[in-house]
């Protein structure tokens, strides 16, 4: 495993490093949690919703990022997605205030930065034909826009499965490609010129 990690490690981007530094400055807080709740009205099929989330996570290597400290530096690597059903909660007899309190508590829970997924999905039912899922992502693998994209992909996949159609999922762009381009720029003459300009 250590050899596999060593071969696949690549550095954080500058943006990711800023996010990491922010969390180090405010340890024990949920400053880098990005959460949202998606509600489904109408036909709610939890096995198909679970399958939709699995398919999206399998198609997005950046969602399967892990963080590791290597030679004193914070690095990242991708792992193969391993399916594991997400918890399902029944709030049919819970008040709206109670559900909101639950959502707030889940949102504030810390996401382990190392040795584990940087996301959390929780499914729920809050009525006979209503429910959905709460998704929480660490800012080091997502921002507000990319979280919307993930939720849209889950929703589109779920609708196709409900209709009995094959999912139409393309692999999401690999963030490692962006990091590689950034590293090339940082070692280029263009960067030296730009750095000199801004320092001046």
mmCIF file of C-alpha atoms in Angstrom:
data_model
loop_
_atom_site.group_PDB
_atom_site.id
_atom_site.type_symbol
_atom_site.label_atom_id
_atom_site.label_comp_id
_atom_site.label_asym_id
_atom_site.label_seq_id
_atom_site.Cartn_x
_atom_site.Cartn_y
_atom_site.Cartn_z
ATOM 1 C CA UNK A 1 0.000 0.000 0.000
ATOM 2 C CA UNK A 2 2.791 2.432 0.889
ATOM 3 C CA UNK A 3 4.499 1.711 -2.449
ATOM 4 C CA UNK A 4 1.211 2.301 -4.282
ATOM 5 C CA UNK A 5 0.714 5.634 -2.502
ATOM 6 C CA UNK A 6 4.290 6.675 -3.220
ATOM 7 C CA UNK A 7 3.867 5.993 -6.944
ATOM 8 C CA UNK A 8 0.573 7.838 -7.249
ATOM 9 C CA UNK A 9 1.179 10.887 -5.044
ATOM 10 C CA UNK A 10 1.065 14.364 -6.499
ATOM 11 C CA UNK A 11 1.228 17.769 -4.786
ATOM 12 C CA UNK A 12 -1.639 19.983 -3.726
ATOM 13 C CA UNK A 13 -2.500 22.840 -6.023
ATOM 14 C CA UNK A 14 -1.926 26.361 -4.720
ATOM 15 C CA UNK A 15 -5.656 26.682 -4.018
ATOM 16 C CA UNK A 16 -5.714 23.395 -2.147
ATOM 17 C CA UNK A 17 -2.667 24.444 -0.137
ATOM 18 C CA UNK A 18 -4.474 27.634 0.919
ATOM 19 C CA UNK A 19 -7.467 25.542 1.994
ATOM 20 C CA UNK A 20 -5.185 23.214 3.962
ATOM 21 C CA UNK A 21 -3.466 26.169 5.653
ATOM 22 C CA UNK A 22 -6.849 27.649 6.595
ATOM 23 C CA UNK A 23 -7.916 24.432 8.267
ATOM 24 C CA UNK A 24 -4.598 24.196 10.114
ATOM 25 C CA UNK A 25 -5.187 27.737 11.362
ATOM 26 C CA UNK A 26 -8.645 26.760 12.670
ATOM 27 C CA UNK A 27 -8.285 23.147 13.825
ATOM 28 C CA UNK A 28 -11.321 21.286 15.065
ATOM 29 C CA UNK A 29 -13.771 23.406 13.083
ATOM 30 C CA UNK A 30 -15.924 22.749 10.027
ATOM 31 C CA UNK A 31 -14.565 25.788 8.177
ATOM 32 C CA UNK A 32 -13.939 23.747 5.006
ATOM 33 C CA UNK A 33 -17.177 21.755 4.926
ATOM 34 C CA UNK A 34 -19.397 22.370 1.897
ATOM 35 C CA UNK A 35 -22.860 20.900 2.437
ATOM 36 C CA UNK A 36 -26.225 20.885 0.745
ATOM 37 C CA UNK A 37 -29.455 18.924 0.914
ATOM 38 C CA UNK A 38 -31.224 17.661 -2.204
ATOM 39 C CA UNK A 39 -34.917 16.793 -1.840
ATOM 40 C CA UNK A 40 -36.845 14.472 -4.117
ATOM 41 C CA UNK A 41 -40.593 14.801 -4.467
ATOM 42 C CA UNK A 42 -42.570 11.984 -6.020
ATOM 43 C CA UNK A 43 -41.038 8.611 -6.802
ATOM 44 C CA UNK A 44 -38.404 7.920 -4.173
ATOM 45 C CA UNK A 45 -36.448 4.707 -4.713
ATOM 46 C CA UNK A 46 -33.592 4.386 -2.231
ATOM 47 C CA UNK A 47 -31.783 1.484 -3.977
ATOM 48 C CA UNK A 48 -31.732 3.480 -7.226
ATOM 49 C CA UNK A 49 -30.630 6.619 -5.365
ATOM 50 C CA UNK A 50 -27.799 4.636 -3.770
ATOM 51 C CA UNK A 51 -26.861 3.279 -7.213
ATOM 52 C CA UNK A 52 -26.874 6.790 -8.696
ATOM 53 C CA UNK A 53 -24.448 8.069 -6.065
ATOM 54 C CA UNK A 54 -22.190 5.029 -6.529
ATOM 55 C CA UNK A 55 -22.069 5.514 -10.302
ATOM 56 C CA UNK A 56 -21.193 9.200 -9.993
ATOM 57 C CA UNK A 57 -18.454 8.535 -7.451
ATOM 58 C CA UNK A 58 -17.036 5.747 -9.609
ATOM 59 C CA UNK A 59 -16.832 8.134 -12.569
ATOM 60 C CA UNK A 60 -15.056 10.959 -10.727
ATOM 61 C CA UNK A 61 -11.478 10.272 -9.625
ATOM 62 C CA UNK A 62 -11.201 13.640 -7.871
ATOM 63 C CA UNK A 63 -13.967 12.631 -5.453
ATOM 64 C CA UNK A 64 -11.792 9.674 -4.466
ATOM 65 C CA UNK A 65 -8.851 11.805 -3.417
ATOM 66 C CA UNK A 66 -6.932 10.944 -0.271
ATOM 67 C CA UNK A 67 -4.521 13.165 1.638
ATOM 68 C CA UNK A 68 -1.213 11.935 3.049
ATOM 69 C CA UNK A 69 1.893 13.499 4.579
ATOM 70 C CA UNK A 70 4.989 12.366 2.705
ATOM 71 C CA UNK A 71 8.517 13.550 3.524
ATOM 72 C CA UNK A 72 7.083 16.460 5.492
ATOM 73 C CA UNK A 73 4.843 17.586 2.642
ATOM 74 C CA UNK A 74 1.090 17.259 2.250
ATOM 75 C CA UNK A 75 0.379 15.223 -0.895
ATOM 76 C CA UNK A 76 -2.664 13.680 -2.528
ATOM 77 C CA UNK A 77 -3.476 10.523 -4.460
ATOM 78 C CA UNK A 78 -6.525 8.794 -5.932
ATOM 79 C CA UNK A 79 -7.941 5.467 -4.826
ATOM 80 C CA UNK A 80 -10.343 3.105 -6.549
ATOM 81 C CA UNK A 81 -13.907 3.683 -5.416
ATOM 82 C CA UNK A 82 -15.216 1.013 -3.053
ATOM 83 C CA UNK A 83 -18.984 0.658 -2.859
ATOM 84 C CA UNK A 84 -20.566 0.840 0.561
ATOM 85 C CA UNK A 85 -24.224 1.696 1.099
ATOM 86 C CA UNK A 86 -24.831 5.085 2.656
ATOM 87 C CA UNK A 87 -27.008 5.360 5.780
ATOM 88 C CA UNK A 88 -30.742 6.009 5.377
ATOM 89 C CA UNK A 89 -32.705 7.844 8.079
ATOM 90 C CA UNK A 90 -36.484 7.958 8.476
ATOM 91 C CA UNK A 91 -37.795 11.350 9.617
ATOM 92 C CA UNK A 92 -41.459 10.775 8.781
ATOM 93 C CA UNK A 93 -42.439 11.404 12.414
ATOM 94 C CA UNK A 94 -39.937 14.209 12.971
ATOM 95 C CA UNK A 95 -40.847 17.891 12.971
ATOM 96 C CA UNK A 96 -39.440 20.297 10.384
ATOM 97 C CA UNK A 97 -37.396 21.925 13.146
ATOM 98 C CA UNK A 98 -36.006 18.545 14.169
ATOM 99 C CA UNK A 99 -34.910 17.775 10.602
ATOM 100 C CA UNK A 100 -33.282 21.205 10.274
ATOM 101 C CA UNK A 101 -31.398 20.632 13.545
ATOM 102 C CA UNK A 102 -30.181 17.267 12.226
ATOM 103 C CA UNK A 103 -29.012 18.851 8.975
ATOM 104 C CA UNK A 104 -27.143 21.545 10.885
ATOM 105 C CA UNK A 105 -25.449 18.984 13.139
ATOM 106 C CA UNK A 106 -24.351 16.809 10.205
ATOM 107 C CA UNK A 107 -23.009 19.869 8.394
ATOM 108 C CA UNK A 108 -20.809 20.831 11.359
ATOM 109 C CA UNK A 109 -19.328 17.368 11.870
ATOM 110 C CA UNK A 110 -15.667 17.227 10.893
ATOM 111 C CA UNK A 111 -14.473 15.374 7.823
ATOM 112 C CA UNK A 112 -11.249 13.489 8.482
ATOM 113 C CA UNK A 113 -8.572 15.024 6.315
ATOM 114 C CA UNK A 114 -6.325 11.979 6.188
ATOM 115 C CA UNK A 115 -6.806 8.253 5.594
ATOM 116 C CA UNK A 116 -10.425 8.413 4.499
ATOM 117 C CA UNK A 117 -13.024 9.781 2.078
ATOM 118 C CA UNK A 118 -13.336 13.553 1.872
ATOM 119 C CA UNK A 119 -17.087 13.302 1.368
ATOM 120 C CA UNK A 120 -20.172 12.089 3.202
ATOM 121 C CA UNK A 121 -23.590 11.157 1.830
ATOM 122 C CA UNK A 122 -26.652 10.532 3.982
ATOM 123 C CA UNK A 123 -30.060 9.513 2.576
ATOM 124 C CA UNK A 124 -33.328 10.320 4.316
ATOM 125 C CA UNK A 125 -37.104 10.054 4.092
ATOM 126 C CA UNK A 126 -39.257 12.862 5.507
ATOM 127 C CA UNK A 127 -42.653 11.858 4.115
ATOM 128 C CA UNK A 128 -44.511 9.060 2.372
ATOM 129 C CA UNK A 129 -43.239 10.138 -1.049
ATOM 130 C CA UNK A 130 -40.508 12.624 -0.182
ATOM 131 C CA UNK A 131 -36.921 12.562 0.972
ATOM 132 C CA UNK A 132 -33.519 12.897 -0.583
ATOM 133 C CA UNK A 133 -29.898 13.066 0.430
ATOM 134 C CA UNK A 134 -27.472 15.333 2.226
ATOM 135 C CA UNK A 135 -24.013 15.656 0.713
ATOM 136 C CA UNK A 136 -20.996 17.080 2.507
ATOM 137 C CA UNK A 137 -17.691 17.604 0.708
ATOM 138 C CA UNK A 138 -14.365 18.830 1.966
ATOM 139 C CA UNK A 139 -13.345 22.046 0.261
ATOM 140 C CA UNK A 140 -10.029 20.472 -0.718
ATOM 141 C CA UNK A 141 -11.868 18.343 -3.331
ATOM 142 C CA UNK A 142 -14.756 20.655 -4.195
ATOM 143 C CA UNK A 143 -16.128 24.168 -4.238
ATOM 144 C CA UNK A 144 -19.703 25.414 -4.474
ATOM 145 C CA UNK A 145 -19.801 25.040 -8.253
ATOM 146 C CA UNK A 146 -18.343 21.550 -8.423
ATOM 147 C CA UNK A 147 -20.721 20.418 -5.671
ATOM 148 C CA UNK A 148 -23.626 21.588 -7.845
ATOM 149 C CA UNK A 149 -22.169 19.589 -10.727
ATOM 150 C CA UNK A 150 -21.932 16.451 -8.566
ATOM 151 C CA UNK A 151 -25.528 16.836 -7.372
ATOM 152 C CA UNK A 152 -26.747 17.444 -10.935
ATOM 153 C CA UNK A 153 -24.973 14.309 -12.144
ATOM 154 C CA UNK A 154 -26.577 12.284 -9.341
ATOM 155 C CA UNK A 155 -30.003 13.718 -10.162
ATOM 156 C CA UNK A 156 -29.672 13.061 -13.888
ATOM 157 C CA UNK A 157 -28.455 9.514 -13.267
ATOM 158 C CA UNK A 158 -31.311 8.853 -10.835
ATOM 159 C CA UNK A 159 -33.916 10.054 -13.363
ATOM 160 C CA UNK A 160 -32.516 7.753 -16.049
ATOM 161 C CA UNK A 161 -32.548 4.781 -13.692
ATOM 162 C CA UNK A 162 -36.128 5.559 -12.614
ATOM 163 C CA UNK A 163 -37.098 5.598 -16.300
ATOM 164 C CA UNK A 164 -35.407 2.239 -16.845
ATOM 165 C CA UNK A 165 -32.678 3.722 -19.031
ATOM 166 C CA UNK A 166 -28.942 3.177 -18.959
ATOM 167 C CA UNK A 167 -27.028 5.969 -17.168
ATOM 168 C CA UNK A 168 -25.302 8.386 -19.514
ATOM 169 C CA UNK A 169 -22.219 9.241 -17.471
ATOM 170 C CA UNK A 170 -18.901 10.462 -18.794
ATOM 171 C CA UNK A 171 -15.846 10.416 -16.566
ATOM 172 C CA UNK A 172 -15.381 13.750 -14.816
ATOM 173 C CA UNK A 173 -12.175 15.707 -15.569
ATOM 174 C CA UNK A 174 -9.261 14.620 -13.405
ATOM 175 C CA UNK A 175 -8.039 17.410 -11.116
ATOM 176 C CA UNK A 176 -4.542 15.958 -11.329
ATOM 177 C CA UNK A 177 -4.319 17.310 -14.885
ATOM 178 C CA UNK A 178 -4.873 20.823 -13.545
ATOM 179 C CA UNK A 179 -2.174 20.297 -10.914
ATOM 180 C CA UNK A 180 0.252 19.110 -13.592
ATOM 181 C CA UNK A 181 -0.403 22.220 -15.704
ATOM 182 C CA UNK A 182 0.073 24.431 -12.639
ATOM 183 C CA UNK A 183 3.369 22.745 -11.779
ATOM 184 C CA UNK A 184 4.610 23.301 -15.338
ATOM 185 C CA UNK A 185 3.715 26.983 -15.089
ATOM 186 C CA UNK A 186 5.412 27.383 -11.700
ATOM 187 C CA UNK A 187 8.675 26.032 -13.165
ATOM 188 C CA UNK A 188 8.452 28.089 -16.350
ATOM 189 C CA UNK A 189 10.089 31.356 -17.419
ATOM 190 C CA UNK A 190 6.599 32.820 -17.784
ATOM 191 C CA UNK A 191 6.060 32.371 -14.049
ATOM 192 C CA UNK A 192 9.407 33.985 -13.219
ATOM 193 C CA UNK A 193 8.453 36.952 -15.372
ATOM 194 C CA UNK A 194 4.993 37.233 -13.833
ATOM 195 C CA UNK A 195 6.368 36.847 -10.301
ATOM 196 C CA UNK A 196 8.941 39.565 -10.917
ATOM 197 C CA UNK A 197 6.270 41.897 -12.245
ATOM 198 C CA UNK A 198 3.970 41.483 -9.240
ATOM 199 C CA UNK A 199 6.789 41.697 -6.723
ATOM 200 C CA UNK A 200 7.955 44.915 -8.345
#
